[in-house]
Amino acid sequence: MISLYEQLPWLVAMLVLISFSAFFSASEAALFYLRPAERNQLEKGNVGERVAARLLNDPDRLLSAVLFWNLVVNILYFAISSVVALKLERQGASGPAVAFSFALGSLITIIFLSEMLPKSLAVIRPLAISGRVALPLSVAVRLTDPVMPLMRGLTRISRRLIWPGFQAEPY
């Protein structure tokens, strides 16, 4: 029988990853929900707000970085969730049912706690949240800069192959 104590490091890691995913989801919603007047207000605000305004000057770079990190975090979350579910499945007769319940619960948890709730809260106060998330988000954006040329190349290729008539929308 697998004890909860044995799974505690995995569960703590999952909670940390949910927090990171929630951060990226809320950041995306807050920054891209801003109206033009609010974006102008950011340029005259405190340090975090001015950083947010600078991040929004290159929305493709910002969105690519946010989606990249959210994807990395979510993949790690589901990898850990799978490890725990497999360990649970290997225990006694109720193992498969417990493993399935854990996997389903993990999915519902990440959908609610790292997507629905943070985005819902972020669109309520996008201006306040944008200023608060900008500094750590700017670090995450800079960390993706080395892979950006590859990501842009893949985007260009996919647009030509899958959506040749795709037109970017104005802000």
Tab-separated table of C-alpha atoms in Angstrom:
chain	number	residue	atom	x	y	z
A	1	MET	CA	0.000	0.000	0.000
A	2	ILE	CA	1.362	3.393	-1.004
A	3	SER	CA	1.240	5.905	1.820
A	4	LEU	CA	0.281	9.518	1.401
A	5	TYR	CA	3.664	10.439	2.869
A	6	GLU	CA	5.392	8.735	-0.069
A	7	GLN	CA	3.336	10.782	-2.543
A	8	LEU	CA	3.673	14.078	-0.678
A	9	PRO	CA	6.692	15.379	-2.670
A	10	TRP	CA	4.841	14.667	-5.930
A	11	LEU	CA	1.677	16.348	-4.660
A	12	VAL	CA	3.621	19.406	-3.489
A	13	ALA	CA	5.299	19.615	-6.905
A	14	MET	CA	1.867	19.438	-8.552
A	15	LEU	CA	0.612	22.312	-6.376
A	16	VAL	CA	3.652	24.418	-7.276
A	17	LEU	CA	3.077	23.704	-10.965
A	18	ILE	CA	-0.607	24.627	-10.634
A	19	SER	CA	0.516	27.946	-9.141
A	20	PHE	CA	2.869	28.614	-12.056
A	21	SER	CA	0.194	27.657	-14.575
A	22	ALA	CA	-2.299	29.930	-12.821
A	23	PHE	CA	0.235	32.758	-12.942
A	24	PHE	CA	0.718	32.402	-16.704
A	25	SER	CA	-3.016	32.023	-17.361
A	26	ALA	CA	-3.894	35.079	-15.281
A	27	SER	CA	-1.075	37.068	-16.881
A	28	GLU	CA	-2.302	36.268	-20.369
A	29	ALA	CA	-5.910	37.137	-19.548
A	30	ALA	CA	-5.083	40.366	-17.728
A	31	LEU	CA	-2.634	41.737	-20.273
A	32	PHE	CA	-4.651	40.876	-23.361
A	33	TYR	CA	-7.950	42.003	-21.824
A	34	LEU	CA	-6.726	45.579	-21.374
A	35	ARG	CA	-8.471	48.275	-23.386
A	36	PRO	CA	-6.365	50.846	-25.293
A	37	ALA	CA	-7.006	53.508	-22.625
A	38	GLU	CA	-5.795	51.124	-19.912
A	39	ARG	CA	-2.688	50.312	-21.938
A	40	ASN	CA	-1.953	54.046	-22.151
A	41	GLN	CA	-2.454	54.305	-18.405
A	42	LEU	CA	0.152	51.553	-17.872
A	43	GLU	CA	2.783	53.668	-19.630
A	44	LYS	CA	2.426	56.356	-16.951
A	45	GLY	CA	2.184	54.019	-13.959
A	46	ASN	CA	4.623	52.449	-11.521
A	47	VAL	CA	7.590	50.295	-12.537
A	48	GLY	CA	5.558	47.102	-12.930
A	49	GLU	CA	2.930	48.852	-15.013
A	50	ARG	CA	5.555	50.380	-17.298
A	51	VAL	CA	7.139	46.937	-17.748
A	52	ALA	CA	3.691	45.577	-18.652
A	53	ALA	CA	3.308	48.324	-21.258
A	54	ARG	CA	6.698	47.442	-22.756
A	55	LEU	CA	5.772	43.754	-22.868
A	56	LEU	CA	2.601	44.653	-24.757
A	57	ASN	CA	4.635	46.523	-27.389
A	58	ASP	CA	5.524	43.090	-28.810
A	59	PRO	CA	2.348	41.058	-28.265
A	60	ASP	CA	3.499	38.104	-30.394
A	61	ARG	CA	6.643	37.701	-28.306
A	62	LEU	CA	4.648	38.047	-25.075
A	63	LEU	CA	1.929	35.594	-26.056
A	64	SER	CA	4.427	33.071	-27.411
A	65	ALA	CA	6.385	33.172	-24.149
A	66	VAL	CA	3.297	32.873	-21.957
A	67	LEU	CA	1.936	29.957	-23.987
A	68	PHE	CA	5.371	28.293	-24.082
A	69	TRP	CA	5.823	28.412	-20.307
A	70	ASN	CA	2.237	27.409	-19.610
A	71	LEU	CA	2.683	24.407	-21.904
A	72	VAL	CA	5.956	23.400	-20.219
A	73	VAL	CA	4.384	23.700	-16.774
A	74	ASN	CA	1.267	21.748	-17.766
A	75	ILE	CA	3.321	18.962	-19.366
A	76	LEU	CA	5.350	18.642	-16.165
A	77	TYR	CA	2.137	18.602	-14.127
A	78	PHE	CA	0.633	15.800	-16.198
A	79	ALA	CA	3.888	13.840	-16.173
A	80	ILE	CA	3.926	13.921	-12.374
A	81	SER	CA	0.224	13.150	-12.252
A	82	SER	CA	0.862	10.092	-14.441
A	83	VAL	CA	3.689	8.900	-12.181
A	84	VAL	CA	1.432	9.132	-9.123
A	85	ALA	CA	-1.482	7.471	-10.939
A	86	LEU	CA	0.761	4.586	-12.045
A	87	LYS	CA	1.987	4.107	-8.486
A	88	LEU	CA	-1.593	4.097	-7.245
A	89	GLU	CA	-2.611	1.616	-9.933
A	90	ARG	CA	0.046	-0.852	-8.779
A	91	GLN	CA	-1.380	-1.054	-5.278
A	92	GLY	CA	-4.026	-3.626	-4.233
A	93	ALA	CA	-7.349	-4.508	-5.816
A	94	SER	CA	-8.707	-0.957	-5.786
A	95	GLY	CA	-5.585	0.398	-7.499
A	96	PRO	CA	-7.071	0.999	-10.960
A	97	ALA	CA	-10.141	2.771	-9.568
A	98	VAL	CA	-8.039	4.934	-7.272
A	99	ALA	CA	-5.602	5.713	-10.098
A	100	PHE	CA	-8.439	6.689	-12.437
A	101	SER	CA	-10.010	8.878	-9.754
A	102	PHE	CA	-6.675	10.560	-9.074
A	103	ALA	CA	-6.043	11.186	-12.787
A	104	LEU	CA	-9.548	12.600	-13.287
A	105	GLY	CA	-9.228	14.733	-10.158
A	106	SER	CA	-5.857	16.023	-11.380
A	107	LEU	CA	-7.390	17.043	-14.696
A	108	ILE	CA	-10.354	18.798	-13.088
A	109	THR	CA	-8.056	20.515	-10.581
A	110	ILE	CA	-5.726	21.981	-13.181
A	111	ILE	CA	-8.601	23.102	-15.401
A	112	PHE	CA	-10.301	24.909	-12.538
A	113	LEU	CA	-7.341	26.197	-10.504
A	114	SER	CA	-4.963	27.109	-13.303
A	115	GLU	CA	-7.267	28.105	-16.139
A	116	MET	CA	-10.839	29.009	-15.214
A	117	LEU	CA	-10.340	30.691	-11.827
A	118	PRO	CA	-7.193	32.726	-12.591
A	119	LYS	CA	-8.491	33.954	-15.942
A	120	SER	CA	-11.869	34.861	-14.451
A	121	LEU	CA	-10.204	36.845	-11.677
A	122	ALA	CA	-7.727	38.480	-14.077
A	123	VAL	CA	-10.387	39.939	-16.368
A	124	ILE	CA	-12.129	41.522	-13.384
A	125	ARG	CA	-9.074	43.693	-12.565
A	126	PRO	CA	-6.758	43.506	-15.583
A	127	LEU	CA	-4.990	46.788	-14.898
A	128	ALA	CA	-4.034	45.941	-11.310
A	129	ILE	CA	-2.974	42.401	-12.170
A	130	SER	CA	-0.971	43.484	-15.225
A	131	GLY	CA	1.270	45.662	-13.101
A	132	ARG	CA	1.789	42.917	-10.535
A	133	VAL	CA	2.679	40.133	-12.965
A	134	ALA	CA	4.858	42.172	-15.323
A	135	LEU	CA	8.232	41.915	-13.580
A	136	PRO	CA	8.322	38.113	-13.144
A	137	LEU	CA	6.690	37.721	-16.538
A	138	SER	CA	9.403	39.839	-18.165
A	139	VAL	CA	11.989	37.358	-16.837
A	140	ALA	CA	10.019	34.443	-18.306
A	141	VAL	CA	9.769	36.264	-21.643
A	142	ARG	CA	13.520	36.895	-21.709
A	143	LEU	CA	14.195	33.231	-20.944
A	144	THR	CA	12.292	32.251	-24.098
A	145	ASP	CA	14.201	34.628	-26.351
A	146	PRO	CA	16.785	31.977	-27.365
A	147	VAL	CA	14.024	29.653	-28.663
A	148	MET	CA	11.929	32.409	-30.260
A	149	PRO	CA	13.526	32.160	-33.723
A	150	LEU	CA	12.692	28.449	-33.810
A	151	MET	CA	9.137	29.092	-32.597
A	152	ARG	CA	8.609	31.864	-35.166
A	153	GLY	CA	9.959	29.601	-37.915
A	154	LEU	CA	7.587	26.809	-36.926
A	155	THR	CA	4.712	29.287	-36.845
A	156	ARG	CA	5.603	30.577	-40.301
A	157	ILE	CA	5.792	27.046	-41.712
A	158	SER	CA	2.495	26.003	-40.117
A	159	ARG	CA	0.757	29.112	-41.450
A	160	ARG	CA	1.985	28.389	-44.969
A	161	LEU	CA	1.077	24.704	-44.848
A	162	ILE	CA	-2.123	24.720	-42.809
A	163	TRP	CA	-3.514	28.266	-43.111
A	164	PRO	CA	-2.053	29.828	-46.250
A	165	GLY	CA	-4.727	32.552	-46.369
A	166	PHE	CA	-4.485	33.443	-42.666
A	167	GLN	CA	-4.550	37.193	-41.988
A	168	ALA	CA	-3.440	38.609	-38.632
A	169	GLU	CA	-6.090	40.697	-36.910
A	170	PRO	CA	-5.404	44.308	-35.941
A	171	TYR	CA	-5.167	44.977	-32.216
